[in-house]
Amino acid sequence: MDVLLAVILILAVTGLLFSFLIKQRKKAVITSPFPDAYRHILEKQVPFYQQLNENNKNEFEKRIQQFLEQVRITGVKTTVEDLDKVLIAASAIIPIFNFPGWEYIHLHEVLLYPDSFNHDFEQQGNSRNVLGMVGNGALNHVMILSKHQLRQAFINKTGKENTAIHEFVHLVDKTDGDIDGIPAFIMERKYIQPWLQLMQHEIKLINEDKSDIDPYGATNEAEFFAVVSEYFFERPKLLKEKHPELYELLEKIFCKQPGG
Ligand SMILES: [Zn+2]
């Protein structure tokens, strides 16, 4: 009897666990076609999308729809237009496009502010200098972006900056538990040490004024990784030319296929 009871108990627990896992892993099933208005935005404004082949364009569109099903985008004192939705989702997908099953499981909502904001999330006052942030504590599942900065990054085709990509890269970095510039969850172990050394070397060059990388990247390794990832996705050719070593390691981190 005891054995039978144990078997029943094990079956019940396994069943519960499975239904829980299935619930957790349930992906948004996309049945509606990708809106033409969204595609038009990608074709006009998102160079990363423009250079994909047809298959990958379809995949990118699917991932955009999935992201928008899973993450709420809320305007704070501003309206959220299709343009904002598509640019936010594109910024989310670009860094992890080569990781097909990726989901930003810890992100529930993106708050869109009209302009920059300070750390108390007030839009008035003197320290209106924050352009984007990943929430902590009570705002753990929230990302905050500035509409102006979001759009500006996709209008300026020669810049190395993209605030939204920067924030999503912080989230990728955070997947292993720490925002420390080492995205251990996605990178092969053998690259961690070389990556750490290279980051420290490049930060030193920024501090000595011998680098074209945004000085904000010298704040710490976490900011360096986010800043240099913006550069990698915004101006890949320029980064390859100016910082071949960095380019090569970032290519390994983000699993970018040569020529892809
Ligand atoms: Zn940052």
Short mmCIF file of C-alpha atoms and ligand atoms in Angstrom, two decimals, residues 166-167 170 216 223 226, ligand 1:
data_model
loop_
_atom_site.label_atom_id
_atom_site.label_comp_id
_atom_site.label_asym_id
_atom_site.label_seq_id
_atom_site.Cartn_x
_atom_site.Cartn_y
_atom_site.Cartn_z
CA HIS A 166 21.54 49.76 -24.51
CA GLU A 167 18.78 48.99 -22.00
CA HIS A 170 21.55 45.39 -19.72
CA TYR A 216 30.00 56.82 -20.55
CA GLU A 223 28.07 50.31 -18.95
CA ALA A 226 26.01 48.20 -23.07
ZN ZN B 1 23.40 51.73 -18.85
#
